[in-house]
PDB file of C-alpha atoms in Angstrom:
ATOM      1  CA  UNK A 262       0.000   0.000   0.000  1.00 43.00           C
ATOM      2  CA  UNK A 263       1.721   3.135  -0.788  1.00 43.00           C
ATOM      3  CA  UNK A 264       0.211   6.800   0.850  1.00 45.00           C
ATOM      4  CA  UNK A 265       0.911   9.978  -0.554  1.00 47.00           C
ATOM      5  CA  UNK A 266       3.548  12.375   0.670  1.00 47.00           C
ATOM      6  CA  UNK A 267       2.412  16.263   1.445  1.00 47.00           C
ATOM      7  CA  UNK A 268       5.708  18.492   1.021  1.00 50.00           C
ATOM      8  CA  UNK A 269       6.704  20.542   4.279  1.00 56.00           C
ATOM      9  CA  UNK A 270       9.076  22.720   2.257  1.00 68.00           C
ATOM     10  CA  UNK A 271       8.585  26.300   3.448  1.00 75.00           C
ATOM     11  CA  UNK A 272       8.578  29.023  -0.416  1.00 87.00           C
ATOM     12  CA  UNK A 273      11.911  30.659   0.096  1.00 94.00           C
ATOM     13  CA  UNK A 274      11.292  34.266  -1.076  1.00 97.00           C
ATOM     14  CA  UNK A 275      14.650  36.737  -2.392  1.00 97.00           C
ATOM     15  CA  UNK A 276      13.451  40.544  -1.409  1.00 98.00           C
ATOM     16  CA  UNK A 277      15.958  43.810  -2.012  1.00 98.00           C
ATOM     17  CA  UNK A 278      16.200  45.499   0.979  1.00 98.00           C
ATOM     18  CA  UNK A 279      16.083  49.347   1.208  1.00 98.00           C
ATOM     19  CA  UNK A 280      17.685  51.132   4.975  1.00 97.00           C
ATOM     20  CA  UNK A 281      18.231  54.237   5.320  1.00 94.00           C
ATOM     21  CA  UNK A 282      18.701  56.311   7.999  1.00 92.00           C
ATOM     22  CA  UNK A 283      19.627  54.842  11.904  1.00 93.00           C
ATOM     23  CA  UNK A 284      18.844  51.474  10.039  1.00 95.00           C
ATOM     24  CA  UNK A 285      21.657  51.665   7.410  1.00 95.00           C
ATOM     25  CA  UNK A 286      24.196  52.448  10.031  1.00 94.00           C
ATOM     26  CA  UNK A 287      23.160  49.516  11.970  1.00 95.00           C
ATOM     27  CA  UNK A 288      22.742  46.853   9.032  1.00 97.00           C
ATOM     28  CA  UNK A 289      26.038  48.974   7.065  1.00 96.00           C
ATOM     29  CA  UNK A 290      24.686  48.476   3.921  1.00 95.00           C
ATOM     30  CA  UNK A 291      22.333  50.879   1.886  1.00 97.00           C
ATOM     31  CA  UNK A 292      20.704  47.917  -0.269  1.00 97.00           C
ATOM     32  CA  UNK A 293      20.980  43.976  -0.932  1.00 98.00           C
ATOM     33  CA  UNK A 294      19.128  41.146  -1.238  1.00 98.00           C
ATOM     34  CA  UNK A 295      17.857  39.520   1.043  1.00 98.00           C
ATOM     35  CA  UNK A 296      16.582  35.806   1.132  1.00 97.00           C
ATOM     36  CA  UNK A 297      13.869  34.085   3.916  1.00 97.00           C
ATOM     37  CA  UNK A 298      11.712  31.246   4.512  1.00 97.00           C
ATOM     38  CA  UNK A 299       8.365  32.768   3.868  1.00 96.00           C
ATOM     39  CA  UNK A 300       6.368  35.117   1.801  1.00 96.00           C
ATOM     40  CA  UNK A 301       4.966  37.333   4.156  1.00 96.00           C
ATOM     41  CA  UNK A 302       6.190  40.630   5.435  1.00 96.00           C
ATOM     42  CA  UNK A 303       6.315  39.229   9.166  1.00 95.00           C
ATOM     43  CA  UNK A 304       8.326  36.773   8.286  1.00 97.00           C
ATOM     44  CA  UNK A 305      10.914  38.451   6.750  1.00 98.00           C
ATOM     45  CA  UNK A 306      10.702  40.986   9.399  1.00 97.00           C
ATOM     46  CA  UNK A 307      11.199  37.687  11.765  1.00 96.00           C
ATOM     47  CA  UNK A 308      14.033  36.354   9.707  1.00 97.00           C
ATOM     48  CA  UNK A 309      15.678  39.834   9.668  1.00 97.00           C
ATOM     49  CA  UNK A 310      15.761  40.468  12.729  1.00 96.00           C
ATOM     50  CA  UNK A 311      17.573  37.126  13.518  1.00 97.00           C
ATOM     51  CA  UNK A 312      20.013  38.323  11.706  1.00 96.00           C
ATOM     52  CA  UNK A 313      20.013  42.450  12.293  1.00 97.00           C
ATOM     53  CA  UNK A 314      19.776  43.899  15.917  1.00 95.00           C
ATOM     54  CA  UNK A 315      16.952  46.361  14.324  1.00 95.00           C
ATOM     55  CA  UNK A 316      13.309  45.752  15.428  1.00 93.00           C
ATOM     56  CA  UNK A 317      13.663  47.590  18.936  1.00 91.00           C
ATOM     57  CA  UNK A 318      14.385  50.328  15.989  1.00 91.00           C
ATOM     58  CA  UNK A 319      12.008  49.662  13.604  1.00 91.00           C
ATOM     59  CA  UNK A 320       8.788  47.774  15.737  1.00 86.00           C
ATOM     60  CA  UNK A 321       7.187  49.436  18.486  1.00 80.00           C
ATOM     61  CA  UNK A 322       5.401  47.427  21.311  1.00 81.00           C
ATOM     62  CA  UNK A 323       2.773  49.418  22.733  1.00 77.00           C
ATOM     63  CA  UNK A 324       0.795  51.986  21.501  1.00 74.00           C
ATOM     64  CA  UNK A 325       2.848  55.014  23.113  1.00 75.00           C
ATOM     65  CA  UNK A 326       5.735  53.820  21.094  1.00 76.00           C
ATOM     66  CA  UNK A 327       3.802  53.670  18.016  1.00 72.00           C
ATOM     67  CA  UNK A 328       2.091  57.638  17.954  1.00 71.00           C
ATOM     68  CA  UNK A 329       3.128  61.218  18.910  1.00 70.00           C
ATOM     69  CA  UNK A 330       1.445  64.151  19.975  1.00 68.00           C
ATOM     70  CA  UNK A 331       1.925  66.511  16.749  1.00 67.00           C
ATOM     71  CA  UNK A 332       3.334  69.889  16.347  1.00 65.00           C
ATOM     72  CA  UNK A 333      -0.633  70.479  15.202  1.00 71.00           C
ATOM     73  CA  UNK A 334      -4.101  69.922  16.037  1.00 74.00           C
ATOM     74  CA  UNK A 335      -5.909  67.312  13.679  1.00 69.00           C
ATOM     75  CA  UNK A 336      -9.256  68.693  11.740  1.00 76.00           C
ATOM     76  CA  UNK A 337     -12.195  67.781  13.419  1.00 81.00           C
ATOM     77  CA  UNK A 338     -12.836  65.515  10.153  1.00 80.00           C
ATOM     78  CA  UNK A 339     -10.111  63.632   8.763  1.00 72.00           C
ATOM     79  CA  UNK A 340     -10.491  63.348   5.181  1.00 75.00           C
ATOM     80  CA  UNK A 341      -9.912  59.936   3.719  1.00 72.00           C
ATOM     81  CA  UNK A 342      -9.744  56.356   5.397  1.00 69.00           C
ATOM     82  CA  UNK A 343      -7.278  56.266   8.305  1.00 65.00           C
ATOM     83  CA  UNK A 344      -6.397  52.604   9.744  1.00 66.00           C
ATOM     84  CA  UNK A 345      -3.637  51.726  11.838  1.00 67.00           C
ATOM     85  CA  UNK A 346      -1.682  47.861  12.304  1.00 67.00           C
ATOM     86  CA  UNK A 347      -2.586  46.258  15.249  1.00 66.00           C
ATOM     87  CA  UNK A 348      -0.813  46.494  18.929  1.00 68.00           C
ATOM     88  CA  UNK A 349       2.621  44.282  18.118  1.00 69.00           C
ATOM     89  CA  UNK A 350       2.453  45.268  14.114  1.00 74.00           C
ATOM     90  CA  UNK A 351       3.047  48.575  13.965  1.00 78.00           C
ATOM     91  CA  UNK A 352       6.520  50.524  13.293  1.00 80.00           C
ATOM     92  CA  UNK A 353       8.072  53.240  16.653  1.00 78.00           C
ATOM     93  CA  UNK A 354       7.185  56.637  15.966  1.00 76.00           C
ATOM     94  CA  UNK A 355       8.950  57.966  12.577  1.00 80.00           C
ATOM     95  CA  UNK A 356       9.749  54.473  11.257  1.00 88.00           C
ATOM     96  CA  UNK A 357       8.680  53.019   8.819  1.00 89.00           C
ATOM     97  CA  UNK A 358       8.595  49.718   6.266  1.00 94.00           C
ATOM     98  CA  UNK A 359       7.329  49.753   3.578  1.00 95.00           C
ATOM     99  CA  UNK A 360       6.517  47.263   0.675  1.00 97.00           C
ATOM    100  CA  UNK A 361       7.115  48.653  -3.044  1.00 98.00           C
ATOM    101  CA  UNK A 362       6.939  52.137  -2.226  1.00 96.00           C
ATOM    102  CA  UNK A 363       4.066  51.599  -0.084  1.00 94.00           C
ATOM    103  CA  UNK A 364       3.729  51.969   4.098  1.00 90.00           C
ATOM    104  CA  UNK A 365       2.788  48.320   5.295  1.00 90.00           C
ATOM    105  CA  UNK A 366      -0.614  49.781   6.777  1.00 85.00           C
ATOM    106  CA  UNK A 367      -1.717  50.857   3.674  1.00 86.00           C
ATOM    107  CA  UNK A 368      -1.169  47.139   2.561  1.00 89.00           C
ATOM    108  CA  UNK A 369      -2.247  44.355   4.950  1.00 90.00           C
ATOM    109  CA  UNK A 370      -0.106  45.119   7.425  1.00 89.00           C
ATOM    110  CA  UNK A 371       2.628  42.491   8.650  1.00 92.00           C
ATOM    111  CA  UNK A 372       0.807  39.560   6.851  1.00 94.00           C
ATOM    112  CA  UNK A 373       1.228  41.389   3.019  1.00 95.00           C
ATOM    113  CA  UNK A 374       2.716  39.086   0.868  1.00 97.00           C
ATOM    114  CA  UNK A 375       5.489  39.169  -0.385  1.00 98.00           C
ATOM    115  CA  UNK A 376       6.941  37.917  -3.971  1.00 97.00           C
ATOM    116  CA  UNK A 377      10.694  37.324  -5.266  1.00 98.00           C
ATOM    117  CA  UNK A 378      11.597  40.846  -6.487  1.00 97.00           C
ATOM    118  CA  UNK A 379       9.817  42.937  -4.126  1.00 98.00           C
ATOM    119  CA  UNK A 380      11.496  45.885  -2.675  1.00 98.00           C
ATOM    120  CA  UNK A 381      11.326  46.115   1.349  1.00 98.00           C
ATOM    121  CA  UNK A 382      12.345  49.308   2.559  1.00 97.00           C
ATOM    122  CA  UNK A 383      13.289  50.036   6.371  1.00 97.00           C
ATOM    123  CA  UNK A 384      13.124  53.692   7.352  1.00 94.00           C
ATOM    124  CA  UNK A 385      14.381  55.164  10.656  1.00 91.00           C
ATOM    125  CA  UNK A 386      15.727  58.639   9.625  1.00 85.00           C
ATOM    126  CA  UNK A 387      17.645  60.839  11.487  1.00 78.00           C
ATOM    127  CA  UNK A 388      16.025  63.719  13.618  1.00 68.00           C
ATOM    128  CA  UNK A 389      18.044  66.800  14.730  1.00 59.00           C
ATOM    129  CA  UNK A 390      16.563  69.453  16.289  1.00 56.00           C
ATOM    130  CA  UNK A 391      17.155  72.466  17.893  1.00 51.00           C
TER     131      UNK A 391
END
């Protein structure tokens, strides 16, 4: 009697990855490739981070973290559609990742997929002032 076989294998996905900023003096390098087991943006963030002390950088873990006050007061009506990632998925105030050109909450957060190719950029400028 002979039973099929289901394949574990895990899709390896190649990204180029984009830091600038804090980031790129912590990872050293501008851009590369980059290659995970995966296909989703948290698991390349996972991956990464194995690899690059960067997510106390990049991820912020509670909600005071993730939002400042403002240098002004917001319209009583905010035009468009405003969503934010959930508590553990969203990026420290100023930083930012985003997936071909796009911030990862305008996508589907940490679980947008990701394909061979795709550019993942990690932003954590510098901030001077005063």
């Amino acid at each position: 009697m002979t039973t099929a076989t289901q394949s574990t294998e895990t899709a390896r996905t190649t990204v180029t990855v984009k830091c600038t900023g804090h980031v790129r003096t912590e990872v050293g390098e501008p851009e590369f490739s980059y290659a995970f087991e995966g296909d989703t943006l948290g698991e390349f963030l996972d991956d990464f981070f194995e690899s690059y002390d960067v997510e106390e950088m990049l991820v912020a873990e509670t909600e005071e973290e993730a939002s400042t006050d403002g240098w002004a007061d917001p319209p009583e009506e905010l035009p468009g559609t405003w969503e934010k990632n959930p508590e553990g998925e969203q990026t420290r105030t100023y930083a930012r990742v985003a997936v071909n050109g796009k911030f990862n909450e305008h996508l589907d957060g940490f679980d947008t997929e990701l394909d061979d190719g795709d550019r993942v950029a990690l932003i954590y400028p510098f901030i001077f002032c005063c």
